[in-house]
Coordinates of C-alpha atoms in Angstrom, one line a residue:
M203 CA -15.2 33.7 -11.1
L204 CA -14.1 33.7 -6.9
S205 CA -15.7 35.6 -4.3
L206 CA -13.9 36.5 -1.0
K207 CA -16.8 34.1 0.6
E208 CA -16.2 30.8 -1.0
F209 CA -12.5 31.3 -0.9
L210 CA -12.8 32.4 3.1
R211 CA -15.4 28.8 3.3
R212 CA -12.5 26.3 1.3
E213 CA -9.1 27.0 2.1
V214 CA -9.7 28.9 5.8
K215 CA -11.3 25.9 8.1
P216 CA -10.6 25.0 11.2
A217 CA -8.5 21.8 11.4
L218 CA -7.9 19.0 14.8
G219 CA -4.9 18.1 14.8
C220 CA -2.2 17.7 11.7
T221 CA -4.8 17.9 8.3
E222 CA -2.7 14.2 7.0
P223 CA -3.8 12.1 9.7
G224 CA -6.8 14.2 10.0
A225 CA -8.5 13.2 6.6
V226 CA -7.0 9.4 7.5
A227 CA -9.4 9.8 10.1
L228 CA -12.1 11.2 8.3
A229 CA -11.8 8.8 5.2
V230 CA -12.4 6.0 7.6
A231 CA -15.0 7.6 9.4
R232 CA -17.1 8.4 6.4
A233 CA -16.7 4.6 5.0
N234 CA -17.8 3.1 8.7
Q235 CA -20.8 5.2 8.3
E236 CA -22.3 3.2 5.6
L237 CA -20.8 0.3 7.9
P238 CA -23.9 -1.9 10.8
S239 CA -22.7 -2.2 13.7
G240 CA -21.1 -5.2 14.7
E241 CA -17.0 -7.0 15.4
L242 CA -14.0 -5.3 12.6
R243 CA -12.4 -7.6 10.8
S244 CA -10.0 -5.0 9.3
I245 CA -9.4 -0.8 8.5
Q246 CA -6.9 -0.6 5.0
V247 CA -6.6 3.0 4.3
V248 CA -4.0 3.7 0.8
V249 CA -2.7 6.6 0.4
S250 CA 0.2 8.9 -1.3
D251 CA 3.6 9.8 -0.3
S252 CA 2.7 14.3 0.7
V253 CA 0.4 12.1 3.1
Y254 CA 2.0 8.8 4.5
K255 CA 5.3 11.7 5.2
N256 CA 3.4 13.6 7.0
G257 CA 1.2 11.4 8.8
L258 CA 3.4 9.1 9.6
A259 CA 5.0 9.7 12.7
V260 CA 3.1 13.0 14.6
V261 CA 0.9 13.4 18.1
I262 CA -3.0 12.9 17.4
P263 CA -4.8 15.1 19.2
G264 CA -6.6 13.9 22.4
T265 CA -5.0 10.6 22.3
G266 CA -1.4 11.4 25.5
G267 CA 0.4 10.6 23.0
A268 CA -0.3 7.9 20.4
R269 CA 1.3 8.5 16.8
G270 CA 0.2 8.2 12.8
N271 CA -2.1 7.8 10.3
A272 CA -2.7 4.2 11.5
V273 CA -4.1 5.4 14.9
A274 CA -6.4 8.5 13.5
A275 CA -7.1 5.4 11.4
A276 CA -8.1 3.4 14.6
L277 CA -10.2 6.5 15.7
G278 CA -11.9 7.5 12.5
A279 CA -13.7 3.8 13.2
L280 CA -14.1 4.0 16.4
C281 CA -15.6 7.3 16.8
G282 CA -15.3 9.4 14.2
K283 CA -18.0 12.1 13.2
P284 CA -17.9 13.0 9.6
E285 CA -19.6 16.2 9.7
Y286 CA -17.0 17.6 11.8
G287 CA -14.8 17.9 8.2
L288 CA -11.4 18.4 10.2
E289 CA -13.1 18.2 13.0
V290 CA -13.0 14.5 12.8
L291 CA -11.9 13.0 16.2
K292 CA -13.2 15.8 18.9
D293 CA -14.9 13.7 21.0
C294 CA -12.8 11.1 20.7
T295 CA -12.6 9.3 24.0
P296 CA -9.7 7.6 26.4
Q297 CA -10.7 4.5 25.8
D298 CA -11.5 4.7 22.2
V299 CA -7.4 5.7 22.4
D300 CA -7.1 2.8 23.7
T301 CA -9.3 -0.2 21.6
A302 CA -7.5 1.7 18.7
K303 CA -3.7 1.7 19.9
R304 CA -4.8 -2.1 20.8
W305 CA -6.6 -2.6 16.6
V306 CA -2.9 -2.1 15.8
E307 CA -1.6 -3.6 18.0
L308 CA -3.4 -7.0 16.5
G309 CA -2.7 -5.9 12.8
K310 CA -6.3 -4.6 12.3
V311 CA -5.3 -1.7 10.5
R312 CA -3.2 -1.5 7.8
V313 CA -1.9 2.2 6.3
Q314 CA 0.1 2.2 3.2
C315 CA 2.3 4.2 1.1
D316 CA 1.3 4.4 -3.3
P317 CA 4.5 6.1 -4.5
N318 CA 2.0 6.3 -8.2
Q319 CA -0.2 9.1 -5.8
H320 CA 1.2 12.5 -4.4
D321 CA -0.5 15.2 -2.8
V322 CA -3.7 14.4 -1.8
Y323 CA -4.9 11.1 -1.9
I324 CA -6.1 8.3 1.0
A325 CA -8.4 5.5 -0.5
A326 CA -8.7 4.2 3.3
T327 CA -11.2 0.1 3.7
V328 CA -13.3 -0.5 6.3
K329 CA -14.2 -4.1 6.6
K330 CA -17.0 -5.7 9.4
G331 CA -18.4 -9.5 8.7
T332 CA -19.2 -9.6 5.3
D333 CA -19.7 -6.2 4.4
W334 CA -17.3 -3.6 3.3
A335 CA -17.2 0.3 2.8
K336 CA -14.2 2.4 0.8
C337 CA -14.6 6.3 0.7
V338 CA -11.9 8.1 -1.6
I339 CA -10.5 11.7 -0.7
A340 CA -8.8 13.6 -3.5
G341 CA -7.1 17.3 -4.5
D342 CA -7.5 18.9 -0.6
H343 CA -8.1 16.9 2.6
S344 CA -11.7 17.2 3.0
N345 CA -12.9 16.9 -0.8
I346 CA -14.6 13.4 0.0
V347 CA -15.1 12.0 -3.7
E348 CA -16.0 8.8 -3.9
V349 CA -18.2 5.9 -1.3
V350 CA -19.1 2.0 -1.8
K351 CA -20.9 -0.3 -0.2
N352 CA -20.2 -4.2 -0.7
G353 CA -19.1 -2.5 -4.7
E354 CA -22.0 -1.1 -4.6
T355 CA -21.6 3.1 -5.6
I356 CA -23.0 5.4 -2.6
L357 CA -21.4 8.6 -4.1
R358 CA -19.0 9.7 -7.7
S359 CA -17.9 12.7 -8.0
E360 CA -16.8 12.6 -11.9
N361 CA -13.0 14.4 -12.4
A362 CA -13.8 15.3 -8.2
S363 CA -9.4 15.5 -7.5
Q364 CA -9.2 17.8 -9.6
A365 CA -12.9 19.8 -9.5
A366 CA -11.3 20.0 -5.5
D367 CA -8.5 22.1 -6.4
L368 CA -11.1 24.1 -8.3
L369 CA -10.7 26.9 -6.7
F370 CA -6.3 26.9 -7.0
Q371 CA -6.9 26.7 -10.9
K372 CA -8.8 30.1 -10.2
I373 CA -6.4 32.0 -8.3
K374 CA -3.6 30.7 -10.4
E375 CA -6.0 32.0 -13.1
L376 CA -5.5 36.2 -11.3
S377 CA -1.8 37.9 -11.5
Y378 CA -1.7 38.5 -7.4
P379 CA -3.3 42.6 -7.5
E380 CA -6.9 40.8 -9.0
L381 CA -6.5 38.0 -6.5
L382 CA -6.2 40.7 -3.7
K383 CA -9.5 42.8 -5.0
L384 CA -11.3 40.3 -3.5
V385 CA -10.7 42.3 -0.2
E386 CA -12.8 44.6 -1.0
E387 CA -16.3 41.6 -0.7
M388 CA -15.5 42.2 2.8
D389 CA -18.5 42.3 5.1
A390 CA -19.4 42.0 9.0
E391 CA -20.0 38.3 8.2
D392 CA -16.4 37.7 7.0
I393 CA -14.7 40.2 10.0
H394 CA -15.8 37.9 12.6
Y395 CA -15.3 34.9 10.6
L396 CA -11.2 36.4 9.9
M397 CA -11.8 37.5 14.0
K398 CA -12.8 33.9 15.2
G399 CA -9.8 32.6 14.0
A400 CA -7.7 34.5 15.3
T401 CA -9.3 33.7 18.4
M402 CA -8.3 29.7 17.5
N403 CA -4.4 29.8 17.4
L404 CA -4.4 33.2 20.1
T405 CA -5.4 30.5 22.4
I406 CA -3.7 27.2 21.2
A407 CA -0.7 29.5 21.0
Q408 CA -0.8 30.9 25.2
A409 CA -1.6 27.1 25.4
G410 CA 1.4 25.8 24.0
L411 CA 2.2 28.6 26.9
Q412 CA 1.9 26.5 30.3
E413 CA 3.8 23.9 31.9
G414 CA 3.4 20.9 30.9
C415 CA 1.6 21.7 27.4
G416 CA 2.1 18.5 25.8
S417 CA 4.8 16.2 25.2
G418 CA 7.5 18.9 22.9
P419 CA 10.2 20.6 23.1
A420 CA 7.8 23.3 24.4
F421 CA 10.1 26.4 22.0
G422 CA 7.4 28.6 22.2
R423 CA 7.8 29.1 26.5
K424 CA 11.9 28.7 26.5
M425 CA 11.5 31.1 24.3
Q426 CA 9.7 33.9 26.1
Q427 CA 11.8 32.3 29.6
L428 CA 15.1 33.6 27.4
M429 CA 13.0 36.8 26.2
H430 CA 13.1 37.5 30.1
E431 CA 16.5 36.8 30.8
K432 CA 17.6 38.8 28.2
N433 CA 15.3 42.2 28.8
L434 CA 14.2 41.4 25.5
E435 CA 10.0 41.2 26.3
G436 CA 8.6 44.3 24.3
D437 CA 10.3 43.1 21.3
L438 CA 7.8 42.6 18.3
G439 CA 9.5 40.3 17.0
Y440 CA 10.0 38.1 18.9
L441 CA 7.1 37.8 20.8
I442 CA 5.6 36.9 17.4
K443 CA 8.4 34.1 17.3
S444 CA 7.4 32.9 20.4
L445 CA 3.4 33.1 20.2
C446 CA 4.0 30.6 16.9
Y447 CA 6.4 28.3 18.0
A448 CA 4.1 27.6 21.0
A449 CA 1.2 27.4 19.1
A450 CA 2.9 24.8 16.6
D451 CA 4.0 23.2 19.7
A452 CA 0.2 22.7 20.9
R453 CA -0.6 21.2 18.2
M454 CA 1.8 19.1 16.9
S455 CA 2.5 17.1 20.4
G456 CA -1.9 16.4 20.5
V457 CA -3.0 19.1 22.1
K458 CA -7.2 19.0 22.3
L459 CA -7.2 22.5 20.5
P460 CA -8.2 23.3 17.6
V461 CA -6.7 26.0 14.8
M462 CA -7.7 28.1 12.2
S463 CA -5.7 26.4 9.5
S464 CA -4.5 28.0 5.9
A465 CA -4.6 27.0 2.2
G466 CA -5.4 23.0 4.1
S467 CA -3.2 22.9 6.9
G468 CA -3.0 24.0 10.6
N469 CA 0.3 25.4 10.2
H470 CA -0.1 27.6 7.9
G471 CA -2.8 29.3 9.3
I472 CA -0.6 29.2 12.7
T473 CA 1.9 31.9 10.5
A474 CA -0.7 33.4 8.4
I475 CA -2.4 34.8 10.9
L476 CA -0.3 35.2 14.1
P477 CA 2.1 37.9 13.3
V478 CA -0.8 39.9 11.5
V479 CA -3.3 39.5 14.5
L480 CA -0.5 40.3 16.9
V481 CA 1.2 43.8 14.6
G482 CA -2.8 45.0 14.2
E483 CA -3.0 44.4 18.8
K484 CA -0.4 46.2 18.8
T485 CA 0.5 49.1 16.6
G486 CA -3.6 49.8 17.7
K487 CA -5.8 48.8 14.6
S488 CA -9.3 48.4 14.6
R489 CA -10.7 44.7 13.9
E490 CA -11.3 45.4 10.4
E491 CA -8.5 46.6 9.9
I492 CA -7.1 43.2 11.6
A493 CA -9.6 41.7 9.4
R494 CA -8.2 43.1 6.0
A495 CA -4.8 42.6 7.0
L496 CA -5.6 38.9 7.4
A497 CA -8.1 38.2 4.0
V498 CA -4.7 39.7 2.4
S499 CA -2.7 37.1 4.2
H500 CA -4.2 34.1 3.2
L501 CA -5.1 35.2 0.2
S502 CA -1.5 35.7 -0.7
T503 CA -0.6 32.5 0.8
S504 CA -2.7 30.1 -0.9
F505 CA -1.2 32.6 -4.6
V506 CA 1.7 30.9 -3.6
K507 CA 0.6 27.7 -1.9
S508 CA -1.9 27.2 -5.6
R509 CA 1.5 26.8 -7.5
L510 CA 3.9 24.9 -4.8
G511 CA 0.0 23.0 -4.4
R512 CA -1.5 21.5 -1.4
L513 CA 0.9 19.1 -0.7
S514 CA 5.1 20.0 -1.9
Q515 CA 8.4 19.1 -1.1
V516 CA 9.3 22.1 0.6
C517 CA 7.5 24.1 4.1
G518 CA 4.7 26.0 3.1
C519 CA 4.1 27.1 6.5
A520 CA 7.4 29.3 6.4
I521 CA 7.6 29.8 2.4
A522 CA 3.9 30.0 1.5
A523 CA 2.5 31.5 5.1
G524 CA 5.2 33.6 5.5
A525 CA 5.6 35.2 2.7
G526 CA 1.5 35.9 2.9
A527 CA 1.8 37.5 6.4
A528 CA 4.6 39.7 4.4
A529 CA 2.5 41.0 2.9
G530 CA -0.4 41.5 5.6
I531 CA 1.6 42.6 8.1
T532 CA 2.5 45.2 5.3
Y533 CA -1.0 45.8 4.5
L534 CA -2.0 46.9 7.7
L535 CA 1.1 48.5 8.6
G536 CA 0.3 51.2 5.3
G537 CA 2.0 50.0 2.7
K538 CA 1.1 49.6 -0.9
L539 CA 0.6 47.0 -3.3
E540 CA 4.3 47.0 -4.3
E541 CA 5.3 47.2 -1.0
M542 CA 3.5 44.3 -0.4
Q543 CA 4.5 41.9 -3.0
E544 CA 8.4 42.8 -1.9
A545 CA 7.5 41.8 1.6
M546 CA 6.8 38.5 -0.2
Q547 CA 9.7 38.7 -2.3
I548 CA 11.9 39.2 0.4
V549 CA 10.2 36.2 2.7
L550 CA 10.6 34.3 -1.1
A551 CA 14.3 35.2 -1.4
N552 CA 14.7 33.8 2.2
T553 CA 13.3 30.2 2.6
A554 CA 13.4 29.3 -0.5
G555 CA 15.1 25.7 -0.6
M556 CA 13.2 24.7 3.3
I557 CA 12.2 21.0 3.0
C558 CA 9.2 19.8 4.0
D559 CA 10.6 16.5 6.3
G560 CA 7.2 15.8 7.6
A561 CA 4.8 16.3 10.6
K562 CA 6.6 15.6 13.9
E563 CA 6.9 18.7 17.2
S564 CA 10.1 20.2 15.4
C565 CA 7.7 21.7 12.8
S566 CA 6.9 24.5 15.3
L567 CA 10.6 26.1 14.2
K568 CA 10.1 26.0 11.2
V569 CA 6.3 27.9 11.7
G570 CA 8.6 30.0 14.1
T571 CA 11.2 31.1 10.9
G572 CA 8.1 31.4 8.7
A573 CA 5.9 34.6 10.9
F574 CA 9.7 36.0 12.4
E575 CA 10.7 36.4 9.1
A576 CA 8.0 37.9 7.4
Y577 CA 7.0 40.1 10.2
L578 CA 10.8 41.6 9.2
A579 CA 10.9 41.5 5.4
A580 CA 7.4 43.8 6.0
L581 CA 8.9 46.3 8.0
F582 CA 12.5 45.7 5.1
S583 CA 9.9 46.8 2.5
L584 CA 8.1 49.7 4.5
L585 CA 12.3 51.3 4.9
G586 CA 12.5 51.0 0.9
S587 CA 14.8 48.2 -0.1
K588 CA 14.5 46.3 -2.7
T589 CA 15.9 43.0 -3.1
A590 CA 17.9 42.8 -6.9
I591 CA 15.6 41.3 -9.2
P592 CA 16.8 38.8 -11.4
Q593 CA 18.5 37.1 -9.2
G594 CA 18.5 33.0 -8.4
L595 CA 15.1 32.4 -7.6
L596 CA 13.7 35.7 -8.4
S597 CA 12.3 37.3 -11.4
P598 CA 10.2 40.9 -11.5
S599 CA 7.0 39.4 -11.3
I600 CA 5.3 37.6 -8.2
E601 CA 4.2 35.5 -10.3
Q602 CA 6.4 34.5 -12.5
T603 CA 8.9 34.3 -8.5
V604 CA 6.0 32.1 -7.4
N605 CA 5.9 29.4 -10.8
N606 CA 10.3 30.0 -10.2
M607 CA 10.0 28.6 -6.7
A608 CA 7.0 25.8 -7.7
E609 CA 9.3 24.3 -10.9
L610 CA 11.8 23.8 -8.0
S611 CA 9.6 22.1 -5.8
Q612 CA 8.0 19.7 -8.3
E613 CA 11.1 19.3 -10.4
G614 CA 14.1 19.8 -8.7
M615 CA 13.0 18.2 -5.8
R616 CA 10.8 16.0 -7.6
D617 CA 12.3 12.7 -5.2
L618 CA 12.5 14.0 -2.6
D619 CA 9.6 12.5 -0.8
R620 CA 11.0 9.3 -2.0
V621 CA 14.8 9.8 -0.1
I622 CA 12.8 11.2 2.9
I623 CA 10.4 8.0 3.9
S624 CA 13.6 6.2 3.7
I625 CA 14.8 8.0 6.2
L626 CA 11.5 8.2 8.0
E627 CA 11.3 4.2 7.7
K628 CA 14.9 3.9 9.0
N629 CA 13.9 6.4 12.4
F630 CA 11.6 4.6 13.3
H631 CA 12.1 0.5 12.6
S632 CA 9.1 0.5 9.6
P633 CA 8.2 -1.7 6.8
K634 CA 8.7 -0.5 4.0
P635 CA 5.6 0.8 2.8
C636 CA 5.2 1.6 -0.3
E637 CA 4.4 -1.1 -2.9
D638 CA 3.0 -1.8 -6.7
S639 CA -0.5 0.6 -6.9
N640 CA -1.8 -2.2 -9.0
N641 CA -1.0 -5.6 -6.6
L642 CA -2.1 -2.4 -3.2
Q643 CA -5.4 -2.6 -5.0
K644 CA -6.0 -6.2 -5.6
E645 CA -5.3 -6.9 -1.3
V646 CA -7.4 -4.7 -0.9
E647 CA -10.8 -6.3 -2.8
N648 CA -9.6 -8.7 -1.4

């Protein structure tokens, strides 16, 4: 049986920066933990196509603009603390960043994509002197499934990559109404935790509104400037969009502040949390009412995400978290189950096909779109708007609609990541990272 506490513990967690390079740093830090101090020989990391795509060009928090999985890997060995989970790099210093950049420039750090691995997969090998250690993460971003030192297995979880998504499997076995019954289990501890996440994400949003914050395009700050100029400052929808822009602006440009994630993604967390909180504050809802709506949003986000997969070809922060936020807002404003499902259907009809082209500063646009459309979908559903079903990808049940979205992503877009990675390589003039996995493994072992 799935409980609300298990769900929150696994699916709603603080994360510092983009979760893919964060997971790379975590794998390296855990491998490095097994080794004595000494001069580094090399760090070799093999990742799935999705992890490679999302970590290729994104800014690493607290690095002054340094980008990519390789810098994250180097920092994992220098200053990473695996006990921090996805906040593994929060203690890193400017001196650590300088050293990490130097290691990358000297070729001591190599990150490659294994085209035969998909979703979340990271195998990090650290070599010092005659010693080496390897850590494998699979299934979700913080799920360590294997640790090996000098050929001796320190930790191994059989079928752990499948076990990591056992929670997703539990969700998939439940209908949407059955999943939402978990909200009835909420206690004071859960309320505190959910509202802690709200505070966390509001904090980074406010940071994103400050002049000189991060290195990105500052869509949130520019949006609020437009709201002032066009006398739209009282419009809740635009406020939601601007603050979600701002939070993602800050996060994706390397501001060293955590966000509360949802379904394994910080940007999902921004979309799933901020619109619900802002509507709750604007309408005078109590702390408990907002927390319950947040639980609905997180559960609904994971309901969609469990079908799409941890890392998918489509943009989960707009599609999955947008649908989740729509359900949460509808619930908060007194909507019934039928209206919550209709709000989700509206978001899915609106955002179907929005692709994920890697993590970068412009992700804030998709976060803002998902949040704004979630708010509108909730209002539409409460006004009695109904999509004519079936049509397009929409089916009579929310379960089947989400399954249709998953089929579109997993079957119809099967080669999308390969194409996007090829384009990214051209943009960043990087060598082709994808090689046969057997050759990669032989190289690591040597």
